[in-house]
CSV table of N, CA, C and O in Angstrom, one decimal:
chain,number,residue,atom,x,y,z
A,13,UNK,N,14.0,19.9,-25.5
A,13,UNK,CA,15.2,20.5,-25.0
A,13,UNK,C,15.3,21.9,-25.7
A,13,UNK,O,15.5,21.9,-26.9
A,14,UNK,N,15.1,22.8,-25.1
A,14,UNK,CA,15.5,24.3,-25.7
A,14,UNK,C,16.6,24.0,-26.2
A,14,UNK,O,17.2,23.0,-25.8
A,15,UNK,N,17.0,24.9,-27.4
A,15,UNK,CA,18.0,25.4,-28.3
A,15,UNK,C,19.0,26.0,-27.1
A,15,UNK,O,20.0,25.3,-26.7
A,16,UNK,N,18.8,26.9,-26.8
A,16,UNK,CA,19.8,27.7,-25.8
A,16,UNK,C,19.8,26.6,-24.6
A,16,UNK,O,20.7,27.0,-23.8
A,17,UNK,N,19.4,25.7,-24.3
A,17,UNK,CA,20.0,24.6,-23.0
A,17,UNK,C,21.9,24.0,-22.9
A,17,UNK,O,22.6,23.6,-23.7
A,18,UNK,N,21.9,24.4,-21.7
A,18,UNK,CA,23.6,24.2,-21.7
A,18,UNK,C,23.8,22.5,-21.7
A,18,UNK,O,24.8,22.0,-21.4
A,19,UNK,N,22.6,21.9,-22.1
A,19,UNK,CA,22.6,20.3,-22.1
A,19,UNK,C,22.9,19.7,-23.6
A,19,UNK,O,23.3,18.6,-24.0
A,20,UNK,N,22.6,21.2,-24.6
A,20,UNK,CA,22.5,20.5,-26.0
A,20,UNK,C,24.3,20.2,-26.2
A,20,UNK,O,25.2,20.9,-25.8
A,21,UNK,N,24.4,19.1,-26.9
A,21,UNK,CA,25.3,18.7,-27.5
A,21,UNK,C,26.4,18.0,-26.6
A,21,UNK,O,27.5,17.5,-26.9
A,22,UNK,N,25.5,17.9,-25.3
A,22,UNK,CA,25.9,17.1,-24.4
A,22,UNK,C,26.0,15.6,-24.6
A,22,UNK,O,25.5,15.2,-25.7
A,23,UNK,N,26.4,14.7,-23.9
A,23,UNK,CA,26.1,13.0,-23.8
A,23,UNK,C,25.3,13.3,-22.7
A,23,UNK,O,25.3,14.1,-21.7
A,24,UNK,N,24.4,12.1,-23.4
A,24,UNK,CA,23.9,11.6,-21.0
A,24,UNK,C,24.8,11.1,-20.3
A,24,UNK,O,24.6,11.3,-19.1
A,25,UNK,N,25.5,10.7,-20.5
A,25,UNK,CA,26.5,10.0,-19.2
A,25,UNK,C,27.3,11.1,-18.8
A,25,UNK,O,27.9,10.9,-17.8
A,26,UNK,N,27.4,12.2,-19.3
A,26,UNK,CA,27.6,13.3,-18.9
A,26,UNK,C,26.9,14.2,-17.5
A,26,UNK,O,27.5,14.5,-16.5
A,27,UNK,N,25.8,14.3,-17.7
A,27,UNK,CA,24.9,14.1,-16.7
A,27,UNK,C,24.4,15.6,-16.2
A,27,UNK,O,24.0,15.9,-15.1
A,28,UNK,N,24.6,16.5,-17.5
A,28,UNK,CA,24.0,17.6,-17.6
A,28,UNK,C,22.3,17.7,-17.3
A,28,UNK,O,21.5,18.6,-17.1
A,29,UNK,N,22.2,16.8,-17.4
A,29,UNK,CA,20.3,16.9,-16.8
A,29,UNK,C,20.6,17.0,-15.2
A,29,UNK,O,20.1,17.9,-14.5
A,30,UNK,N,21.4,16.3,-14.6
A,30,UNK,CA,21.5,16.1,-13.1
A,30,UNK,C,22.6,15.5,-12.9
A,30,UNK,O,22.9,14.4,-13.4
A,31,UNK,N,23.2,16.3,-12.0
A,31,UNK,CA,24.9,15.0,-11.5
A,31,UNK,C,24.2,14.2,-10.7
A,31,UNK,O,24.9,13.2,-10.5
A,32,UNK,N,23.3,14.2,-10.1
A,32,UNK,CA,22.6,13.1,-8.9
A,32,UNK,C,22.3,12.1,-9.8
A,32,UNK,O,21.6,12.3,-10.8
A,33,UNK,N,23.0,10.6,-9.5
A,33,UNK,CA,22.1,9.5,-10.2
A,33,UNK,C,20.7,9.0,-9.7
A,33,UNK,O,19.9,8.3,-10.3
A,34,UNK,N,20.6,9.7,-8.5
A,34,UNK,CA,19.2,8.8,-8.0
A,34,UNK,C,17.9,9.9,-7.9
A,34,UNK,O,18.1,11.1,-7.7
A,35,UNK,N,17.0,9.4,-8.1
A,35,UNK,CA,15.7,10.1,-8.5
A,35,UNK,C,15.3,10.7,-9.4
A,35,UNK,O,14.5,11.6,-9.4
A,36,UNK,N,16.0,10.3,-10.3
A,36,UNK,CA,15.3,10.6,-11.8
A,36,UNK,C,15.7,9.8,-12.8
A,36,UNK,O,16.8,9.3,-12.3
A,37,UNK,N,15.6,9.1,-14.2
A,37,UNK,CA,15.5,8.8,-15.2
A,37,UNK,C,15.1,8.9,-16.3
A,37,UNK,O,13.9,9.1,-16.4
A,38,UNK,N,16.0,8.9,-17.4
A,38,UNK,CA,15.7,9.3,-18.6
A,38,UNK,C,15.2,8.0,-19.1
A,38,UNK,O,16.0,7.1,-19.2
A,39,UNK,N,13.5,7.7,-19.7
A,39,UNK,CA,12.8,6.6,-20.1
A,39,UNK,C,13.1,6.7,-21.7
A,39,UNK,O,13.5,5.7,-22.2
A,40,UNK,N,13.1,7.7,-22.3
A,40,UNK,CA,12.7,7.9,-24.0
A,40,UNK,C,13.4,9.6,-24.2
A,40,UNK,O,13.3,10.6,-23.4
A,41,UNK,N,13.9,9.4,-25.3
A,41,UNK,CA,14.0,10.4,-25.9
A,41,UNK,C,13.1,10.5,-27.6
A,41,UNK,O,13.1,9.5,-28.4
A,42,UNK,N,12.6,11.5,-27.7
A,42,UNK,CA,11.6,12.1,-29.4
A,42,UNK,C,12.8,12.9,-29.7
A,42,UNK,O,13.5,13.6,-29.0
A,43,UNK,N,12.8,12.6,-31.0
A,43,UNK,CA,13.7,13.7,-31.8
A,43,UNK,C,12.6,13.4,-33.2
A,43,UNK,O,12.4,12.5,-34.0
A,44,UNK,N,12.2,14.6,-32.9
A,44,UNK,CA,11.4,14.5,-34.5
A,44,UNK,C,10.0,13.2,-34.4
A,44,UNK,O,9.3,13.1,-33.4
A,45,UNK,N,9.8,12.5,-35.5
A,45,UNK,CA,9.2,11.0,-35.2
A,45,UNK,C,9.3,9.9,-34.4
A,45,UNK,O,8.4,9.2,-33.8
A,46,UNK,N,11.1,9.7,-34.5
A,46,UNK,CA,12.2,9.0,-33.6
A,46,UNK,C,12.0,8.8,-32.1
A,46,UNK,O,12.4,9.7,-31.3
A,47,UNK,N,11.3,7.4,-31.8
A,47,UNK,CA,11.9,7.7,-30.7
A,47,UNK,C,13.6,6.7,-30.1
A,47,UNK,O,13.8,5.5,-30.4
A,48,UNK,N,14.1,7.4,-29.5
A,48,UNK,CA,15.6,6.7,-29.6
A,48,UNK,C,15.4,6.0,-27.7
A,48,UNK,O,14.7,6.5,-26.8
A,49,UNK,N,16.1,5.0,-27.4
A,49,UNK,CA,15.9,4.5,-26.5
A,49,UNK,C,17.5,5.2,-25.6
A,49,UNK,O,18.5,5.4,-26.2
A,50,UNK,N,17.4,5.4,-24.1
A,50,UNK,CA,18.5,6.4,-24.5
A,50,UNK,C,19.6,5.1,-23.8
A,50,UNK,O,19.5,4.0,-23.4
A,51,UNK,N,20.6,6.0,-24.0
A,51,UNK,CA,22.3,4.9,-23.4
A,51,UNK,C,23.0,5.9,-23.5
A,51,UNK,O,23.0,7.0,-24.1
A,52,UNK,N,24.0,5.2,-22.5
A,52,UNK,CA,24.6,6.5,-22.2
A,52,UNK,C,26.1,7.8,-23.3
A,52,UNK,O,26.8,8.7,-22.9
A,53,UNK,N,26.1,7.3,-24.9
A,53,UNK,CA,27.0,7.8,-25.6
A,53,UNK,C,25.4,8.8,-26.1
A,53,UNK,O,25.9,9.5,-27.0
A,54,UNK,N,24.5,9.1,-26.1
A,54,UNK,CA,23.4,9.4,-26.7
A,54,UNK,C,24.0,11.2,-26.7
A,54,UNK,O,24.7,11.6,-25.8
A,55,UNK,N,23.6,12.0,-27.6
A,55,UNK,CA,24.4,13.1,-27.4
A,55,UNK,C,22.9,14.0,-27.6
A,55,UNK,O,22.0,13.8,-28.3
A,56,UNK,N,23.0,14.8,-27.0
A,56,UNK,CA,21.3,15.5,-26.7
A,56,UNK,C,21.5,16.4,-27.9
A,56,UNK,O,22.5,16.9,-28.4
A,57,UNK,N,19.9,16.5,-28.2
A,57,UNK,CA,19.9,18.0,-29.3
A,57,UNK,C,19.2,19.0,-29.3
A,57,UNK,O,18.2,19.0,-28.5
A,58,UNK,N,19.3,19.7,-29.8
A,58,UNK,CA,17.8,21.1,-29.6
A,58,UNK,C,16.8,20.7,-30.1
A,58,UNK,O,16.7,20.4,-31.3
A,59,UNK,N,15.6,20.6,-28.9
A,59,UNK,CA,14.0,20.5,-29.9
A,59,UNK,C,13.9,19.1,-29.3
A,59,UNK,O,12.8,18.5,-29.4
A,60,UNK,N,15.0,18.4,-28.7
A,60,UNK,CA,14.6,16.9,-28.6
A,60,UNK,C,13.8,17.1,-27.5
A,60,UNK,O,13.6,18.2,-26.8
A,61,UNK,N,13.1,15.7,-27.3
A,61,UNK,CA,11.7,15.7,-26.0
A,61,UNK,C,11.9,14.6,-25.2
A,61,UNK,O,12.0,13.5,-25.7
A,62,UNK,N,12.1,14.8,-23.7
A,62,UNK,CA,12.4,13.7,-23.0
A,62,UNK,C,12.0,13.5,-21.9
A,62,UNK,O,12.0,14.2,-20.9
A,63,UNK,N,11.6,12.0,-22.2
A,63,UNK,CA,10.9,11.3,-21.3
A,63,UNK,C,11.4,11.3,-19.7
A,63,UNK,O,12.5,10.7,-19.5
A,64,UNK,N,10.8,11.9,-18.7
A,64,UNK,CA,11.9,11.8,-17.4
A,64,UNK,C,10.8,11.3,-16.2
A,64,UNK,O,9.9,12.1,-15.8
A,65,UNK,N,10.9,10.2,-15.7
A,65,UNK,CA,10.7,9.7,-14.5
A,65,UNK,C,11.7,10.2,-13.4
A,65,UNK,O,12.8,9.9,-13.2
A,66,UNK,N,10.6,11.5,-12.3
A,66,UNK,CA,11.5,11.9,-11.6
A,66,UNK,C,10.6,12.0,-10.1
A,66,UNK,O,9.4,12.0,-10.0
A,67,UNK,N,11.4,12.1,-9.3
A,67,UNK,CA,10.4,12.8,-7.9
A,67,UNK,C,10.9,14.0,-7.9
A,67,UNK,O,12.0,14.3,-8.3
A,68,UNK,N,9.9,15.0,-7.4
A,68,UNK,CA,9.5,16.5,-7.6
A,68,UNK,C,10.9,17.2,-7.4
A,68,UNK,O,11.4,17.7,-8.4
A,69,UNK,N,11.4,17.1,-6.3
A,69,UNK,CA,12.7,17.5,-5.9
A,69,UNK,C,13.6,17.8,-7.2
A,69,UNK,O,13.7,19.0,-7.5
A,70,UNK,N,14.2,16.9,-7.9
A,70,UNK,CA,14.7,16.5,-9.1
A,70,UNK,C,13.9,17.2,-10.3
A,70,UNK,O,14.6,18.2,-10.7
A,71,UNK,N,13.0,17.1,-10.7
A,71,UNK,CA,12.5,17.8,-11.9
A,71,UNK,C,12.9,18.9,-11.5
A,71,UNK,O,13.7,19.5,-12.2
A,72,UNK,N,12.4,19.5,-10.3
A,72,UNK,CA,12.8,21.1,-10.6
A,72,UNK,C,14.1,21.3,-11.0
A,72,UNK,O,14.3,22.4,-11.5
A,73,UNK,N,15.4,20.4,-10.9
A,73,UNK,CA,16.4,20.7,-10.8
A,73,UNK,C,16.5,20.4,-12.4
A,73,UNK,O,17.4,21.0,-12.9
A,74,UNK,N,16.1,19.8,-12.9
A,74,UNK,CA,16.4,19.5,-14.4
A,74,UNK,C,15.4,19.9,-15.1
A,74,UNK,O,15.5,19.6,-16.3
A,75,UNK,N,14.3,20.7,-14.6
A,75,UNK,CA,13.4,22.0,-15.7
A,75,UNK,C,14.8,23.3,-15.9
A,75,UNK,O,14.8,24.1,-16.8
A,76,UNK,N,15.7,23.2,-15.0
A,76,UNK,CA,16.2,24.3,-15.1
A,76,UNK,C,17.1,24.4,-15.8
A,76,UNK,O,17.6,25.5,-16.0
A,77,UNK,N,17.5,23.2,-16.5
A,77,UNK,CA,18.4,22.6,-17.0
A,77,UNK,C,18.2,22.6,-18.7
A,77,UNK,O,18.9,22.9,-19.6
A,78,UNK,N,16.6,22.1,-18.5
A,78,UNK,CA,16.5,22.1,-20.4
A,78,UNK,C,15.6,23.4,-20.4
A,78,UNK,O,15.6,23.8,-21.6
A,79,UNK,N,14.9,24.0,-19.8
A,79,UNK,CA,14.2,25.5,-20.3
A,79,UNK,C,15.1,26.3,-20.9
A,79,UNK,O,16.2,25.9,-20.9
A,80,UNK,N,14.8,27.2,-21.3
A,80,UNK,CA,15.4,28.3,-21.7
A,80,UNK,C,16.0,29.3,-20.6
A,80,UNK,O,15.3,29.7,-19.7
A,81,UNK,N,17.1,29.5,-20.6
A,81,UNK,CA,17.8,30.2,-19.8
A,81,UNK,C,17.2,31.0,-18.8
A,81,UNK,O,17.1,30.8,-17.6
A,82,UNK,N,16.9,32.0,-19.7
A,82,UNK,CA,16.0,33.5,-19.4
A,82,UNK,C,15.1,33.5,-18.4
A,82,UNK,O,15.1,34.2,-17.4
A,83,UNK,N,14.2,32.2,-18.7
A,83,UNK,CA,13.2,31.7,-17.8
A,83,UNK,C,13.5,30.9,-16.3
A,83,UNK,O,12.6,30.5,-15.6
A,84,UNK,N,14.9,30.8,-16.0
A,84,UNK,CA,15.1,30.5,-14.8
A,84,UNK,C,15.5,31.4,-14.1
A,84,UNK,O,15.9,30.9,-13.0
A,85,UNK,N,15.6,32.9,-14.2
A,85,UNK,CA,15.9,33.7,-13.5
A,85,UNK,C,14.6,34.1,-12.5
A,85,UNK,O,14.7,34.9,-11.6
């Protein structure tokens, strides 16, 4: 998760990756060594790595979400 992502410091039940519930999932999150299994009070951080079962549609919508800003223009 980029540093500059408007997702950091978010919860997932929040649903800053995607307001759509369907066609994607968060499997695992890496933070560091850690990996954390996710639920929904989980609060995102910068640098974290996450696992996403998605169909294509959806990822693009949630690359745009954790890249860096700058790069979605």
């Amino acid at each position: 998760l980029d540093p500059h992502s408007e997702c950091v410091g978010t919860r997932l039940d929040a649903k800053c990756l995607a307001p759509d519930d369907e066609g994607w999932e968060v499997v695992a999150v890496f933070r560091g060594e850690e990996m954390i299994q996710p639920h929904d009070e989980l609060v995102l951080e910068a640098e974290d790595q996450i696992l996403i079962l998605s169909n294509k549609k959806m990822l693009a919508k949630i690359r745009k979400k954790i890249e860096r800003p700058e790069k979605n223009r």
